[in-house]
Amino acid sequence: MPNPFYDRDIVSIRDFAKDDLEFVFDTTDSISRLKHSQRGELGKGRTLGYIFYEPSTRTRMSFEAAMASLGGSSIGISDLKSSSVEKGESLADTIRVIDLYSDVILLRHPLDGSSRFAAELSQNPIINAGSGSEEHPTQALLDLYTILKEKGKIDGLSVAIVGDLKYGRTVYSLLYGLANYKVEVHLVSPPTLRIRKESLYEIQDKLKIKEHSKLDEVLPETDVIYVTRIQRERFPDVQEYEKVKGTYTIDENTLAKSKSDIAVMHPLPRVDEISQSIDHTKNAIYFKQASYGKELRAALLALMLNENLSR
Amino acid sequence: MPNPFYDRDIVSIRDFAKDDLEFVFDTTDSISRLKHSQRGELGKGRTLGYIFYEPSTRTRMSFEAAMASLGGSSIGISDLKSSSVEKGESLADTIRVIDLYSDVILLRHPLDGSSRFAAELSQNPIINAGSGSEEHPTQALLDLYTILKEKGKIDGLSVAIVGDLKYGRTVYSLLYGLANYKVEVHLVSPPTLRIRKESLYEIQDKLKIKEHSKLDEVLPETDVIYVTRIQRERFPDVQEYEKVKGTYTIDENTLAKSKSDIAVMHPLPRVDEISQSIDHTKNAIYFKQASYGKELRAALLALMLNENLSR
Amino acid sequence: MPNPFYDRDIVSIRDFAKDDLEFVFDTTDSISRLKHSQRGELGKGRTLGYIFYEPSTRTRMSFEAAMASLGGSSIGISDLKSSSVEKGESLADTIRVIDLYSDVILLRHPLDGSSRFAAELSQNPIINAGSGSEEHPTQALLDLYTILKEKGKIDGLSVAIVGDLKYGRTVYSLLYGLANYKVEVHLVSPPTLRIRKESLYEIQDKLKIKEHSKLDEVLPETDVIYVTRIQRERFPDVQEYEKVKGTYTIDENTLAKSKSDIAVMHPLPRVDEISQSIDHTKNAIYFKQASYGKELRAALLALMLNENLSR
């Protein structure tokens, strides 16, 4: 099978069929097994150009580390404040210029559609590093890959997603990714932070979703619990925030009520929605998840840059 | 012919004789034809150290991309705010230290003479990435190279420069570069933003310059139109600014009044002095210009770092 | 002798026995003699991850240059403001994640003990790039190495340390380093900025220390004078500050009262505690010191990353 990702944009997780997902996961496995010296040839002399309209240290460093592991370089704008953009330059012009300076472009932008727009303008492939309120495709890919590595499968699992489901862009991308598998999804959030149902329109028939407001209801059956941060700013009332925060915190008590092999995930950074007291448990896989993320992103970059790479 | 740029500072476009310009342009052609692997040897293990006292994302990224394409690294200060300079360190000390950490130094500084001063202090060669109100030599080099590539020649052309001619440092450098050729120059600006004549003293006999305040006057004869940004802050009266901005905007109407092969250039970033509606035309060469810039800067770096490089 | 620094943390100068110091200094000599191509293999494909909770352009660039000279890459956070840390992430989580993205971690943090804490959490080795008020081990190492290179020995020297001895973290680290040698130490400071004696408890029997408030007293016998910056903010009274600043400034008059071969050192950045008028003298070794620093840090990184490196 030829490499379907050569020179291809990564704009939305919705563009990934199940075959695509498997191709990426297999390639990640292969890349991770390569010797340093072989791996270091895959990006040699190539440049990743990044533009962050919103700062995201995590995503930037993950991609920079991935690119470095392939022998390539990274240049870009991590801090919009000190860039030409402040002089009033359009997104289109910024994309067109970074396109001239790099071989693959990484874009984080607050608006929906920004990456699709950028992909139409640029000669080189675009990677969406988070756009608008619903798209963060490489996060979804690494989340799925983490589940696969830790659970050995995705089909047949019961996945709970907890926290701010209304504003968390990783949640929507993950759900679209999960729609390729036979999974049971439980969404747990305070009433004011429920998922926007209309955004799931395309996958409503593919995914079995149940909504909850109490975490305890779902724990006994859950294989994977995906926790997101709840931001104080979302609540008009601080007391309401404190109450919700308390009931959703994952700690030893939560684990005691769960399957013994429940996998606890988090896109990071974490504040206090997962207690540090469970960091040492085998259930805590949020740091492994970040590590899988670097490998998966290295695989994506290698695929985009090397036509003849086979999984 | 030996490489005259080995270990040499690039402080001012005034230091470039016509022979020098041609040597740089020829080398840029050769470098651009090299295979990735050959090119990647020219800067291997070498480090570009940059210091930006004024931020300039464009210039920084262009040089970083150029250095990466030669197999080299870049380190430095792109954001003065987080640097030792804030603790009161002198320019001299800052230069002396970056000199120890790198093989070639890139300096952007608001004061005239800063690069010359730095060149006297440092062991390694300095590149002026913009200083004071009149010097931006690598921008002038890439502007000339762009004209040469797009028009096949520089001699005999009619070049119009439009916009803020008083404060635009690229304009003065370009004029000094053009003085090496037989060109007709038309300067188009509002009366308050006219060129500072005294700054052209050294080239007044070499360059045929005419001044205009109306763009339409020059269009029918112009081969190359070089557009610069007009900043609102320069005008005491906003209405005056709006009026000027309108009459100088390059759009389809402008092209209709021009030679069919007029080349529209801009140092970027652009705001609205060139309409996006002409981006798709063959006349719009401002993005190609940025691309030539990366290649030309790679050639300069390769020449400065490799004694035996021949064009 | 095997390489004792392979995969080892560098948290405190107090962890270095005299043998360790000599091993590092010898390796720095060897690394400095390597050909570019050999040196470029020592860090190939490896990544330095840095996190600066306080900005320090000097230290960051010195390490980045050192890593680049070994063929390696650097990624990280130089400016806390644009990082996830602002979202409330703990130091522990930040360390755990950068640990996944890099092969060695460089940490600058305002709190005492931060590097020791980080070293316990991370799989990869930590380098303390300055913590709390007393630790900056790589600065102490490069200071000692500079003395050794410039004076040919450390034993038997008379070393004066001048300036703000209360708050200067480099001073404490240097004193702990010097305690491995037979040196005479003269501490010169205004009464309000005297050294905190309790912080020297562990070395009080090893080091002969005398305190002074007048610089002139110590000059005739001093072999090495180590100057630190005095910050205006430390003084309740500006006039007091101005008076102190004046009497401690090192200039031609100071040199005239000193041994002809006195070595003047400074961790940089300098403001005006050393007059620029002595920069050209053979006594001024503060820039050489920065250069030795890059070499010593390259040696440390090479040792930490390469098990079989012998001095």
mmCIF file of N, CA and C in Angstrom, chain B residues 44-47 50 73-79 81-85 87-90 92-94 96-98 100-103, chain C residues 36 41 44 55-58 60-62 64-65 68-69 72 78-79 108 229 268-271 276 279 287-288 290-291 294 297:
data_model
loop_
_atom_site.group_PDB
_atom_site.id
_atom_site.type_symbol
_atom_site.label_atom_id
_atom_site.label_comp_id
_atom_site.label_asym_id
_atom_site.label_seq_id
_atom_site.Cartn_x
_atom_site.Cartn_y
_atom_site.Cartn_z
ATOM 1 N N LYS B 44 26.989 22.926 8.113
ATOM 2 C CA LYS B 44 26.969 21.843 9.104
ATOM 3 C C LYS B 44 27.827 22.183 10.332
ATOM 4 N N GLY B 45 27.257 22.038 11.516
ATOM 5 C CA GLY B 45 28.000 22.308 12.736
ATOM 6 C C GLY B 45 28.241 23.789 12.999
ATOM 7 N N ARG B 46 27.673 24.668 12.179
ATOM 8 C CA ARG B 46 27.864 26.105 12.370
ATOM 9 C C ARG B 46 26.601 26.730 12.961
ATOM 10 N N THR B 47 26.775 27.811 13.663
ATOM 11 C CA THR B 47 25.659 28.432 14.372
ATOM 12 C C THR B 47 25.508 29.905 14.002
ATOM 13 N N TYR B 50 21.513 35.313 16.569
ATOM 14 C CA TYR B 50 20.762 36.525 16.205
ATOM 15 C C TYR B 50 20.363 37.335 17.431
ATOM 16 N N SER B 73 22.576 25.626 12.587
ATOM 17 C CA SER B 73 21.634 25.937 13.663
ATOM 18 C C SER B 73 21.543 27.453 13.874
ATOM 19 N N SER B 74 20.490 27.865 14.543
ATOM 20 C CA SER B 74 20.332 29.268 14.933
ATOM 21 C C SER B 74 19.991 29.361 16.407
ATOM 22 N N ILE B 75 20.618 30.289 17.085
ATOM 23 C CA ILE B 75 20.248 30.579 18.472
ATOM 24 C C ILE B 75 20.173 32.081 18.624
ATOM 25 N N GLY B 76 19.481 32.549 19.660
ATOM 26 C CA GLY B 76 19.514 33.986 19.827
ATOM 27 C C GLY B 76 18.381 34.574 20.612
ATOM 28 N N ILE B 77 18.241 35.869 20.453
ATOM 29 C CA ILE B 77 17.266 36.657 21.181
ATOM 30 C C ILE B 77 16.326 37.283 20.181
ATOM 31 N N SER B 78 15.077 36.788 20.135
ATOM 32 C CA SER B 78 14.131 37.379 19.198
ATOM 33 C C SER B 78 13.252 38.369 19.920
ATOM 34 N N ASP B 79 13.295 38.279 21.230
ATOM 35 C CA ASP B 79 12.398 39.093 22.029
ATOM 36 C C ASP B 79 13.203 39.726 23.151
ATOM 37 N N LYS B 81 12.619 41.608 25.411
ATOM 38 C CA LYS B 81 12.002 41.742 26.730
ATOM 39 C C LYS B 81 12.499 40.699 27.725
ATOM 40 N N SER B 82 12.814 39.518 27.230
ATOM 41 C CA SER B 82 13.202 38.463 28.160
ATOM 42 C C SER B 82 14.714 38.267 28.185
ATOM 43 N N SER B 83 15.454 39.309 27.880
ATOM 44 C CA SER B 83 16.901 39.137 27.760
ATOM 45 C C SER B 83 17.667 39.945 28.797
ATOM 46 N N SER B 84 18.939 39.644 28.921
ATOM 47 C CA SER B 84 19.830 40.338 29.836
ATOM 48 C C SER B 84 19.914 41.821 29.533
ATOM 49 N N VAL B 85 19.599 42.159 28.290
ATOM 50 C CA VAL B 85 19.686 43.556 27.893
ATOM 51 C C VAL B 85 18.856 44.414 28.836
ATOM 52 N N LYS B 87 18.598 44.093 31.854
ATOM 53 C CA LYS B 87 19.316 44.368 33.088
ATOM 54 C C LYS B 87 20.312 45.496 32.896
ATOM 55 N N GLY B 88 20.332 46.116 31.724
ATOM 56 C CA GLY B 88 21.161 47.287 31.510
ATOM 57 C C GLY B 88 22.460 46.997 30.785
ATOM 58 N N GLU B 89 22.578 45.824 30.188
ATOM 59 C CA GLU B 89 23.803 45.484 29.484
ATOM 60 C C GLU B 89 23.971 46.344 28.223
ATOM 61 N N SER B 90 25.203 46.687 27.917
ATOM 62 C CA SER B 90 25.481 47.489 26.733
ATOM 63 C C SER B 90 25.419 46.640 25.473
ATOM 64 N N ALA B 92 27.650 46.616 23.262
ATOM 65 C CA ALA B 92 29.009 46.070 23.091
ATOM 66 C C ALA B 92 29.145 44.723 23.797
ATOM 67 N N ASP B 93 28.721 44.650 25.046
ATOM 68 C CA ASP B 93 28.838 43.394 25.789
ATOM 69 C C ASP B 93 27.967 42.301 25.168
ATOM 70 N N THR B 94 26.761 42.677 24.773
ATOM 71 C CA THR B 94 25.860 41.688 24.166
ATOM 72 C C THR B 94 26.491 41.098 22.909
ATOM 73 N N ARG B 96 29.731 41.026 22.168
ATOM 74 C CA ARG B 96 30.924 40.249 22.502
ATOM 75 C C ARG B 96 30.566 38.841 22.954
ATOM 76 N N VAL B 97 29.458 38.712 23.662
ATOM 77 C CA VAL B 97 29.094 37.387 24.156
ATOM 78 C C VAL B 97 28.495 36.523 23.053
ATOM 79 N N ILE B 98 27.572 37.069 22.274
ATOM 80 C CA ILE B 98 26.983 36.240 21.202
ATOM 81 C C ILE B 98 28.086 35.832 20.224
ATOM 82 N N LEU B 100 30.931 34.833 20.991
ATOM 83 C CA LEU B 100 31.573 33.627 21.523
ATOM 84 C C LEU B 100 30.731 32.379 21.281
ATOM 85 N N TYR B 101 29.439 32.585 21.076
ATOM 86 C CA TYR B 101 28.516 31.457 20.995
ATOM 87 C C TYR B 101 28.161 31.083 19.555
ATOM 88 N N SER B 102 28.621 31.847 18.573
ATOM 89 C CA SER B 102 28.146 31.596 17.210
ATOM 90 C C SER B 102 29.246 31.841 16.179
ATOM 91 N N ASP B 103 28.950 31.463 14.923
ATOM 92 C CA ASP B 103 29.924 31.611 13.849
ATOM 93 C C ASP B 103 29.640 32.820 12.967
ATOM 94 N N HIS C 36 35.645 19.599 14.465
ATOM 95 C CA HIS C 36 34.207 19.859 14.361
ATOM 96 C C HIS C 36 33.403 18.594 14.074
ATOM 97 N N GLU C 41 29.368 14.543 16.530
ATOM 98 C CA GLU C 41 28.738 13.233 16.715
ATOM 99 C C GLU C 41 28.247 13.018 18.149
ATOM 100 N N LYS C 44 24.530 14.096 18.447
ATOM 101 C CA LYS C 44 23.717 13.902 17.236
ATOM 102 C C LYS C 44 22.393 13.199 17.556
ATOM 103 N N PRO C 55 13.872 34.307 33.300
ATOM 104 C CA PRO C 55 14.636 34.372 32.050
ATOM 105 C C PRO C 55 16.136 34.487 32.314
ATOM 106 N N SER C 56 16.930 33.853 31.481
ATOM 107 C CA SER C 56 18.377 34.008 31.564
ATOM 108 C C SER C 56 18.949 33.737 30.185
ATOM 109 N N THR C 57 18.960 34.798 29.402
ATOM 110 C CA THR C 57 19.396 34.680 28.011
ATOM 111 C C THR C 57 20.783 34.084 27.913
ATOM 112 N N ARG C 58 21.687 34.568 28.751
ATOM 113 C CA ARG C 58 23.058 34.102 28.749
ATOM 114 C C ARG C 58 23.206 32.606 28.926
ATOM 115 N N ARG C 60 20.925 30.308 28.802
ATOM 116 C CA ARG C 60 20.213 29.556 27.768
ATOM 117 C C ARG C 60 21.039 29.478 26.483
ATOM 118 N N MET C 61 21.546 30.624 26.032
ATOM 119 C CA MET C 61 22.276 30.624 24.766
ATOM 120 C C MET C 61 23.579 29.855 24.872
ATOM 121 N N SER C 62 24.222 29.943 26.028
ATOM 122 C CA SER C 62 25.458 29.202 26.232
ATOM 123 C C SER C 62 25.213 27.698 26.091
ATOM 124 N N GLU C 64 22.573 26.278 24.558
ATOM 125 C CA GLU C 64 22.112 25.980 23.195
ATOM 126 C C GLU C 64 23.300 25.903 22.237
ATOM 127 N N ALA C 65 24.243 26.835 22.400
ATOM 128 C CA ALA C 65 25.434 26.825 21.549
ATOM 129 C C ALA C 65 26.260 25.578 21.815
ATOM 130 N N ALA C 68 24.443 22.639 20.223
ATOM 131 C CA ALA C 68 24.585 22.695 18.758
ATOM 132 C C ALA C 68 25.984 22.257 18.337
ATOM 133 N N SER C 69 26.992 22.613 19.114
ATOM 134 C CA SER C 69 28.369 22.240 18.760
ATOM 135 C C SER C 69 28.586 20.732 18.850
ATOM 136 N N GLY C 72 23.586 18.433 18.459
ATOM 137 C CA GLY C 72 22.258 18.218 19.020
ATOM 138 C C GLY C 72 21.336 19.416 18.859
ATOM 139 N N SER C 78 11.635 29.513 27.091
ATOM 140 C CA SER C 78 12.545 30.531 27.587
ATOM 141 C C SER C 78 11.763 31.652 28.229
ATOM 142 N N ASP C 79 10.476 31.659 27.938
ATOM 143 C CA ASP C 79 9.647 32.764 28.381
ATOM 144 C C ASP C 79 8.381 32.185 28.976
ATOM 145 N N ARG C 108 15.931 26.358 35.174
ATOM 146 C CA ARG C 108 16.171 27.545 36.009
ATOM 147 C C ARG C 108 14.885 27.825 36.762
ATOM 148 N N ARG C 229 27.387 42.078 40.240
ATOM 149 C CA ARG C 229 26.570 43.258 40.096
ATOM 150 C C ARG C 229 25.900 43.626 41.428
ATOM 151 N N LEU C 268 28.728 38.088 34.224
ATOM 152 C CA LEU C 268 27.955 38.780 33.184
ATOM 153 C C LEU C 268 26.451 38.494 33.343
ATOM 154 N N PRO C 269 25.552 39.372 32.934
ATOM 155 C CA PRO C 269 25.837 40.659 32.323
ATOM 156 C C PRO C 269 26.390 41.689 33.307
ATOM 157 N N ARG C 270 27.293 42.518 32.770
ATOM 158 C CA ARG C 270 27.888 43.614 33.531
ATOM 159 C C ARG C 270 27.068 44.874 33.291
ATOM 160 N N VAL C 271 26.942 45.706 34.287
ATOM 161 C CA VAL C 271 26.380 47.030 34.024
ATOM 162 C C VAL C 271 27.530 48.019 34.102
ATOM 163 N N GLN C 276 34.418 49.894 31.167
ATOM 164 C CA GLN C 276 34.779 49.413 29.825
ATOM 165 C C GLN C 276 36.205 49.794 29.459
ATOM 166 N N ASP C 279 38.559 46.871 29.326
ATOM 167 C CA ASP C 279 38.209 45.701 28.510
ATOM 168 C C ASP C 279 39.376 45.204 27.660
ATOM 169 N N PHE C 287 35.155 37.987 29.275
ATOM 170 C CA PHE C 287 34.590 37.434 28.032
ATOM 171 C C PHE C 287 35.175 36.047 27.738
ATOM 172 N N LYS C 288 36.472 35.889 28.038
ATOM 173 C CA LYS C 288 37.052 34.549 27.921
ATOM 174 C C LYS C 288 36.294 33.563 28.806
ATOM 175 N N ALA C 290 33.146 33.590 29.550
ATOM 176 C CA ALA C 290 31.923 33.156 28.860
ATOM 177 C C ALA C 290 32.249 32.111 27.797
ATOM 178 N N SER C 291 33.396 32.272 27.166
ATOM 179 C CA SER C 291 33.805 31.325 26.142
ATOM 180 C C SER C 291 34.180 29.971 26.752
ATOM 181 N N LYS C 294 30.983 28.021 27.511
ATOM 182 C CA LYS C 294 30.363 27.230 26.438
ATOM 183 C C LYS C 294 31.084 25.888 26.305
ATOM 184 N N ARG C 297 30.288 23.600 29.287
ATOM 185 C CA ARG C 297 28.928 23.063 29.214
ATOM 186 C C ARG C 297 28.806 22.010 28.110
#
